[in-house]
PDB file of C-alpha atoms in Angstrom:
ATOM      1  CA  MET E  10       7.947-187.253 -19.094  1.00 51.00           C
ATOM      2  CA  ARG E  11       5.285-187.973 -21.414  1.00 54.00           C
ATOM      3  CA  ASN E  12       6.578-190.057 -24.425  1.00 58.00           C
ATOM      4  CA  GLU E  13       6.762-188.189 -27.354  1.00 65.00           C
ATOM      5  CA  GLU E  14       5.245-190.484 -29.718  1.00 76.00           C
ATOM      6  CA  GLU E  15       2.368-191.650 -27.187  1.00 82.00           C
ATOM      7  CA  PRO E  16      -0.927-189.899 -28.221  1.00 84.00           C
ATOM      8  CA  LEU E  17      -2.626-187.615 -25.642  1.00 90.00           C
ATOM      9  CA  ARG E  18      -5.561-188.422 -24.144  1.00 89.00           C
ATOM     10  CA  ASP E  19      -8.631-186.610 -22.582  1.00 88.00           C
ATOM     11  CA  LYS E  20      -9.791-187.596 -19.225  1.00 89.00           C
ATOM     12  CA  ASN E  21     -11.949-190.318 -20.976  1.00 89.00           C
ATOM     13  CA  GLY E  22      -8.762-191.500 -21.823  1.00 89.00           C
ATOM     14  CA  LEU E  23      -9.709-190.873 -25.142  1.00 88.00           C
ATOM     15  CA  THR E  24      -7.436-190.359 -28.283  1.00 90.00           C
ATOM     16  CA  GLU E  25      -8.444-187.816 -30.416  1.00 91.00           C
ATOM     17  CA  ALA E  26      -8.718-190.126 -33.331  1.00 89.00           C
ATOM     18  CA  GLU E  27     -11.035-192.505 -30.353  1.00 88.00           C
ATOM     19  CA  PHE E  28     -13.034-189.222 -30.173  1.00 89.00           C
ATOM     20  CA  LEU E  29     -13.682-188.389 -33.530  1.00 88.00           C
ATOM     21  CA  ALA E  30     -15.138-192.151 -34.058  1.00 88.00           C
ATOM     22  CA  ALA E  31     -17.129-192.144 -31.589  1.00 85.00           C
ATOM     23  CA  TYR E  32     -18.138-188.547 -32.164  1.00 82.00           C
ATOM     24  CA  THR E  33     -22.133-188.295 -33.263  1.00 80.00           C
ATOM     25  CA  PRO E  34     -22.837-184.608 -34.663  1.00 75.00           C
ATOM     26  CA  LYS E  35     -26.606-185.339 -34.350  1.00 77.00           C
ATOM     27  CA  ASP E  36     -26.308-185.394 -30.579  1.00 73.00           C
ATOM     28  CA  TYR E  37     -25.934-181.159 -30.644  1.00 77.00           C
ATOM     29  CA  PRO E  38     -28.830-179.208 -32.208  1.00 85.00           C
ATOM     30  CA  ARG E  39     -26.715-177.402 -35.289  1.00 87.00           C
ATOM     31  CA  PRO E  40     -28.049-174.266 -37.633  1.00 93.00           C
ATOM     32  CA  SER E  41     -28.541-173.599 -40.921  1.00 95.00           C
ATOM     33  CA  LEU E  42     -26.045-171.222 -42.489  1.00 97.00           C
ATOM     34  CA  THR E  43     -27.500-168.640 -45.293  1.00 98.00           C
ATOM     35  CA  ALA E  44     -26.055-166.016 -46.953  1.00 98.00           C
ATOM     36  CA  ASP E  45     -27.189-162.633 -47.803  1.00 98.00           C
ATOM     37  CA  ILE E  46     -26.307-160.320 -50.425  1.00 97.00           C
ATOM     38  CA  CYS E  47     -27.156-156.185 -50.356  1.00 98.00           C
ATOM     39  CA  VAL E  48     -26.301-154.963 -53.732  1.00 97.00           C
ATOM     40  CA  PHE E  49     -26.346-150.996 -53.652  1.00 97.00           C
ATOM     41  CA  ARG E  50     -26.253-148.607 -56.721  1.00 95.00           C
ATOM     42  CA  LYS E  51     -25.775-145.181 -57.182  1.00 92.00           C
ATOM     43  CA  THR E  52     -26.497-143.251 -60.321  1.00 87.00           C
ATOM     44  CA  SER E  53     -26.857-139.223 -61.335  1.00 83.00           C
ATOM     45  CA  GLU E  54     -30.361-139.903 -62.118  1.00 85.00           C
ATOM     46  CA  LYS E  55     -31.716-141.835 -59.510  1.00 86.00           C
ATOM     47  CA  GLY E  56     -29.875-141.656 -56.261  1.00 92.00           C
ATOM     48  CA  LEU E  57     -29.363-144.706 -54.438  1.00 95.00           C
ATOM     49  CA  GLU E  58     -30.824-148.357 -55.119  1.00 96.00           C
ATOM     50  CA  LEU E  59     -30.610-151.430 -53.662  1.00 97.00           C
ATOM     51  CA  LEU E  60     -31.342-154.724 -55.756  1.00 97.00           C
ATOM     52  CA  LEU E  61     -33.882-156.837 -54.307  1.00 97.00           C
ATOM     53  CA  ILE E  62     -35.427-159.808 -55.180  1.00 95.00           C
ATOM     54  CA  GLN E  63     -39.304-161.455 -54.745  1.00 94.00           C
ATOM     55  CA  ARG E  64     -39.403-164.667 -53.358  1.00 93.00           C
ATOM     56  CA  GLY E  65     -40.964-167.258 -55.085  1.00 88.00           C
ATOM     57  CA  GLY E  66     -41.367-169.681 -52.730  1.00 90.00           C
ATOM     58  CA  HIS E  67     -42.362-170.349 -48.905  1.00 91.00           C
ATOM     59  CA  PRO E  68     -42.252-169.136 -46.608  1.00 95.00           C
ATOM     60  CA  PHE E  69     -42.940-165.489 -47.332  1.00 94.00           C
ATOM     61  CA  LEU E  70     -44.346-166.504 -50.743  1.00 92.00           C
ATOM     62  CA  GLY E  71     -44.551-162.901 -52.657  1.00 92.00           C
ATOM     63  CA  HIS E  72     -42.512-160.602 -50.200  1.00 95.00           C
ATOM     64  CA  TRP E  73     -39.324-158.818 -51.399  1.00 97.00           C
ATOM     65  CA  ALA E  74     -36.026-160.230 -49.883  1.00 96.00           C
ATOM     66  CA  THR E  75     -31.907-159.680 -50.509  1.00 97.00           C
ATOM     67  CA  PRO E  76     -30.711-162.449 -52.890  1.00 97.00           C
ATOM     68  CA  GLY E  77     -29.396-165.121 -50.683  1.00 96.00           C
ATOM     69  CA  GLY E  78     -29.586-168.830 -49.720  1.00 95.00           C
ATOM     70  CA  PHE E  79     -28.302-171.552 -48.348  1.00 96.00           C
ATOM     71  CA  VAL E  80     -24.194-172.340 -47.908  1.00 97.00           C
ATOM     72  CA  ASN E  81     -23.640-175.956 -48.837  1.00 95.00           C
ATOM     73  CA  PRO E  82     -20.898-177.831 -46.986  1.00 93.00           C
ATOM     74  CA  LYS E  83     -18.313-177.791 -49.332  1.00 95.00           C
ATOM     75  CA  GLU E  84     -18.296-173.907 -50.058  1.00 97.00           C
ATOM     76  CA  THR E  85     -17.470-171.133 -47.758  1.00 97.00           C
ATOM     77  CA  ALA E  86     -20.106-168.437 -46.893  1.00 97.00           C
ATOM     78  CA  ASP E  87     -18.307-165.898 -49.643  1.00 97.00           C
ATOM     79  CA  GLU E  88     -18.391-168.579 -52.196  1.00 98.00           C
ATOM     80  CA  ALA E  89     -22.063-168.719 -51.405  1.00 97.00           C
ATOM     81  CA  ALA E  90     -23.136-165.236 -51.725  1.00 98.00           C
ATOM     82  CA  GLU E  91     -21.377-165.076 -54.784  1.00 97.00           C
ATOM     83  CA  ARG E  92     -23.205-168.170 -56.578  1.00 97.00           C
ATOM     84  CA  GLU E  93     -26.327-167.382 -55.096  1.00 95.00           C
ATOM     85  CA  LEU E  94     -26.581-163.984 -56.250  1.00 96.00           C
ATOM     86  CA  ALA E  95     -25.789-164.732 -59.446  1.00 95.00           C
ATOM     87  CA  GLU E  96     -28.521-167.754 -59.262  1.00 93.00           C
ATOM     88  CA  GLU E  97     -31.224-164.979 -58.271  1.00 93.00           C
ATOM     89  CA  THR E  98     -30.254-161.982 -60.208  1.00 94.00           C
ATOM     90  CA  LYS E  99     -27.937-162.945 -62.637  1.00 92.00           C
ATOM     91  CA  VAL E 100     -25.220-160.571 -61.352  1.00 93.00           C
ATOM     92  CA  ARG E 101     -21.289-161.453 -61.437  1.00 92.00           C
ATOM     93  CA  GLY E 102     -18.051-160.155 -60.383  1.00 92.00           C
ATOM     94  CA  LEU E 103     -19.287-157.821 -57.146  1.00 95.00           C
ATOM     95  CA  LYS E 104     -16.435-157.507 -54.779  1.00 95.00           C
ATOM     96  CA  LEU E 105     -18.352-158.584 -51.341  1.00 97.00           C
ATOM     97  CA  GLU E 106     -18.020-157.460 -48.372  1.00 97.00           C
ATOM     98  CA  PRO E 107     -19.099-159.031 -45.252  1.00 97.00           C
ATOM     99  CA  ILE E 108     -21.455-156.711 -42.630  1.00 97.00           C
ATOM    100  CA  GLY E 109     -22.468-158.887 -40.310  1.00 96.00           C
ATOM    101  CA  LEU E 110     -23.854-161.945 -38.653  1.00 97.00           C
ATOM    102  CA  PHE E 111     -27.408-162.414 -38.393  1.00 98.00           C
ATOM    103  CA  SER E 112     -28.813-165.126 -35.363  1.00 97.00           C
ATOM    104  CA  THR E 113     -31.893-163.855 -33.880  1.00 96.00           C
ATOM    105  CA  PRO E 114     -33.770-167.174 -32.907  1.00 96.00           C
ATOM    106  CA  GLY E 115     -37.106-167.211 -34.509  1.00 95.00           C
ATOM    107  CA  ARG E 116     -36.026-165.004 -37.208  1.00 96.00           C
ATOM    108  CA  ASP E 117     -36.365-168.263 -40.080  1.00 96.00           C
ATOM    109  CA  PRO E 118     -39.765-170.260 -39.607  1.00 95.00           C
ATOM    110  CA  ARG E 119     -38.010-173.335 -40.923  1.00 93.00           C
ATOM    111  CA  GLY E 120     -35.874-173.733 -38.095  1.00 94.00           C
ATOM    112  CA  TRP E 121     -32.866-172.564 -36.361  1.00 95.00           C
ATOM    113  CA  THR E 122     -30.792-170.699 -39.660  1.00 97.00           C
ATOM    114  CA  ILE E 123     -27.813-168.114 -39.141  1.00 98.00           C
ATOM    115  CA  SER E 124     -27.418-165.715 -41.759  1.00 98.00           C
ATOM    116  CA  TYR E 125     -24.021-164.384 -42.879  1.00 98.00           C
ATOM    117  CA  ALA E 126     -24.779-161.131 -44.573  1.00 98.00           C
ATOM    118  CA  PHE E 127     -22.658-159.450 -47.705  1.00 98.00           C
ATOM    119  CA  VAL E 128     -22.800-155.639 -48.480  1.00 98.00           C
ATOM    120  CA  ALA E 129     -22.010-154.773 -52.470  1.00 97.00           C
ATOM    121  CA  LEU E 130     -21.463-151.352 -54.981  1.00 95.00           C
ATOM    122  CA  ASP E 131     -22.414-151.970 -58.210  1.00 93.00           C
ATOM    123  CA  ASP E 132     -20.596-149.847 -60.613  1.00 85.00           C
ATOM    124  CA  GLU E 133     -21.100-151.775 -63.722  1.00 75.00           C
ATOM    125  CA  GLY E 134     -24.633-150.831 -63.828  1.00 73.00           C
ATOM    126  CA  ALA E 135     -26.120-154.457 -63.966  1.00 77.00           C
ATOM    127  CA  ILE E 136     -29.243-155.494 -65.563  1.00 76.00           C
ATOM    128  CA  PRO E 137     -30.863-158.095 -63.222  1.00 79.00           C
ATOM    129  CA  GLU E 138     -32.559-160.952 -63.991  1.00 76.00           C
ATOM    130  CA  ALA E 139     -34.794-163.133 -61.987  1.00 74.00           C
ATOM    131  CA  GLY E 140     -33.319-167.023 -61.482  1.00 71.00           C
ATOM    132  CA  ASP E 141     -33.333-169.601 -59.137  1.00 67.00           C
ATOM    133  CA  ASP E 142     -36.451-169.543 -56.667  1.00 74.00           C
ATOM    134  CA  ALA E 143     -36.905-165.842 -56.998  1.00 73.00           C
ATOM    135  CA  ALA E 144     -39.588-164.761 -59.062  1.00 79.00           C
ATOM    136  CA  LYS E 145     -38.727-161.230 -60.187  1.00 89.00           C
ATOM    137  CA  ALA E 146     -35.619-159.027 -59.410  1.00 92.00           C
ATOM    138  CA  ALA E 147     -35.573-155.061 -59.127  1.00 94.00           C
ATOM    139  CA  TRP E 148     -33.985-151.926 -58.207  1.00 96.00           C
ATOM    140  CA  PHE E 149     -35.280-150.353 -55.226  1.00 97.00           C
ATOM    141  CA  LYS E 150     -35.129-146.281 -54.784  1.00 97.00           C
ATOM    142  CA  VAL E 151     -33.355-146.046 -51.798  1.00 97.00           C
ATOM    143  CA  ALA E 152     -34.810-142.916 -49.382  1.00 97.00           C
ATOM    144  CA  ALA E 153     -33.193-142.282 -45.739  1.00 96.00           C
ATOM    145  CA  ASP E 154     -34.875-139.687 -43.016  1.00 96.00           C
ATOM    146  CA  GLU E 155     -33.946-138.927 -39.831  1.00 94.00           C
ATOM    147  CA  ALA E 156     -36.213-138.290 -36.790  1.00 94.00           C
ATOM    148  CA  ASP E 157     -35.480-138.255 -32.742  1.00 93.00           C
ATOM    149  CA  GLY E 158     -32.506-140.862 -33.083  1.00 94.00           C
ATOM    150  CA  ARG E 159     -33.834-142.953 -35.613  1.00 97.00           C
ATOM    151  CA  THR E 160     -33.247-143.430 -39.266  1.00 98.00           C
ATOM    152  CA  THR E 161     -36.069-144.621 -41.662  1.00 98.00           C
ATOM    153  CA  ILE E 162     -35.540-146.379 -44.724  1.00 98.00           C
ATOM    154  CA  GLU E 163     -37.976-146.327 -47.423  1.00 98.00           C
ATOM    155  CA  LEU E 164     -37.674-148.673 -50.580  1.00 98.00           C
ATOM    156  CA  THR E 165     -39.684-147.993 -53.481  1.00 98.00           C
ATOM    157  CA  HIS E 166     -40.615-149.681 -56.883  1.00 96.00           C
ATOM    158  CA  GLY E 167     -43.829-148.893 -58.735  1.00 95.00           C
ATOM    159  CA  THR E 168     -46.396-149.350 -55.965  1.00 96.00           C
ATOM    160  CA  ASP E 169     -44.155-151.397 -53.891  1.00 96.00           C
ATOM    161  CA  VAL E 170     -43.307-149.598 -50.504  1.00 98.00           C
ATOM    162  CA  LEU E 171     -40.590-151.166 -48.237  1.00 98.00           C
ATOM    163  CA  THR E 172     -39.446-149.785 -44.818  1.00 98.00           C
ATOM    164  CA  SER E 173     -36.392-150.404 -42.225  1.00 98.00           C
ATOM    165  CA  SER E 174     -36.770-148.088 -38.916  1.00 98.00           C
ATOM    166  CA  PHE E 175     -33.520-148.401 -36.634  1.00 98.00           C
ATOM    167  CA  VAL E 176     -31.388-146.466 -34.085  1.00 98.00           C
ATOM    168  CA  PRO E 177     -27.723-146.671 -35.187  1.00 97.00           C
ATOM    169  CA  CYS E 178     -25.466-147.670 -32.295  1.00 97.00           C
ATOM    170  CA  ALA E 179     -21.659-147.621 -32.275  1.00 97.00           C
ATOM    171  CA  TYR E 180     -20.273-150.758 -31.652  1.00 96.00           C
ATOM    172  CA  PRO E 181     -17.695-150.378 -28.323  1.00 97.00           C
ATOM    173  CA  VAL E 182     -14.499-151.578 -29.813  1.00 97.00           C
ATOM    174  CA  THR E 183     -14.048-150.151 -33.347  1.00 95.00           C
ATOM    175  CA  GLY E 184     -16.660-147.387 -33.353  1.00 95.00           C
ATOM    176  CA  ARG E 185     -18.482-148.956 -36.348  1.00 95.00           C
ATOM    177  CA  LEU E 186     -22.373-148.214 -36.676  1.00 96.00           C
ATOM    178  CA  HIS E 187     -25.132-150.958 -36.467  1.00 97.00           C
ATOM    179  CA  PRO E 188     -28.921-150.939 -36.180  1.00 98.00           C
ATOM    180  CA  GLU E 189     -30.676-151.653 -32.965  1.00 97.00           C
ATOM    181  CA  GLU E 190     -34.334-151.548 -32.256  1.00 97.00           C
ATOM    182  CA  VAL E 191     -35.425-152.197 -35.835  1.00 98.00           C
ATOM    183  CA  GLN E 192     -38.690-152.413 -37.748  1.00 97.00           C
ATOM    184  CA  GLY E 193     -39.335-153.278 -40.964  1.00 96.00           C
ATOM    185  CA  GLU E 194     -42.398-153.537 -43.261  1.00 96.00           C
ATOM    186  CA  GLY E 195     -42.793-155.880 -46.597  1.00 96.00           C
ATOM    187  CA  LEU E 196     -39.396-157.394 -45.930  1.00 98.00           C
ATOM    188  CA  ALA E 197     -39.150-161.101 -45.710  1.00 97.00           C
ATOM    189  CA  PHE E 198     -37.428-162.556 -42.818  1.00 97.00           C
ATOM    190  CA  ASP E 199     -35.510-160.343 -40.536  1.00 98.00           C
ATOM    191  CA  HIS E 200     -34.053-158.326 -44.063  1.00 98.00           C
ATOM    192  CA  ALA E 201     -35.391-155.035 -42.636  1.00 98.00           C
ATOM    193  CA  ALA E 202     -32.135-155.465 -40.293  1.00 98.00           C
ATOM    194  CA  ILE E 203     -29.800-156.799 -42.957  1.00 98.00           C
ATOM    195  CA  VAL E 204     -30.519-153.587 -45.036  1.00 98.00           C
ATOM    196  CA  ALA E 205     -30.245-151.338 -42.265  1.00 98.00           C
ATOM    197  CA  ALA E 206     -26.797-152.770 -41.664  1.00 98.00           C
ATOM    198  CA  ALA E 207     -25.781-152.646 -44.919  1.00 98.00           C
ATOM    199  CA  TRP E 208     -26.661-149.315 -45.281  1.00 98.00           C
ATOM    200  CA  LEU E 209     -24.714-148.293 -42.511  1.00 97.00           C
ATOM    201  CA  ALA E 210     -21.998-150.073 -43.473  1.00 97.00           C
ATOM    202  CA  LEU E 211     -21.753-147.942 -47.091  1.00 96.00           C
ATOM    203  CA  PRO E 212     -19.441-144.547 -47.121  1.00 94.00           C
ATOM    204  CA  GLU E 213     -20.884-141.255 -46.114  1.00 91.00           C
ATOM    205  CA  ALA E 214     -20.747-140.146 -49.690  1.00 89.00           C
ATOM    206  CA  VAL E 215     -22.869-143.020 -50.937  1.00 92.00           C
ATOM    207  CA  ARG E 216     -25.507-143.120 -48.265  1.00 91.00           C
ATOM    208  CA  SER E 217     -26.215-139.163 -48.741  1.00 83.00           C
TER     209      SER E 217
END
């Protein structure tokens, strides 16, 4: 019988303390983690709208994107989402709900980057104000059309028109809908997929 005071050792004879002392994180490639937030609102006058920011720096300079940014080492993705939303749009106090992880290789030209995405509903009539590295912040009108098994979301603000086209599919266990075969126009990174997933996560009463 093993002495209860004797530490466990792995196949190399190392205790956990010895293993951690010798462990070198740089030996393994690690992704960066970002948080992206889709904020929707619905009014009787304008219908459904989505809050987007125009990027003020590279990559995708001048493109429209969801608010978001990198998660700091000492915060959770949820905390980063609240912070980035406030920094880039001055919008605070919304309840954020996670909608999924986005990890397609090559989604960010800066390197291996994974995004944890969130959706929120604004019932307060927030007036966004661009901040941090966002050049602009604006509400885009959302219009959806379904044809031949595909859903196309059109986002418009002034002369800017952005699209996200996808096939809604159900997950095998929960039945929750998610987008596949996503095609986008005008949105930065893979944000066409994030917007599609967020739109599918909305209650039917909000989407219709």
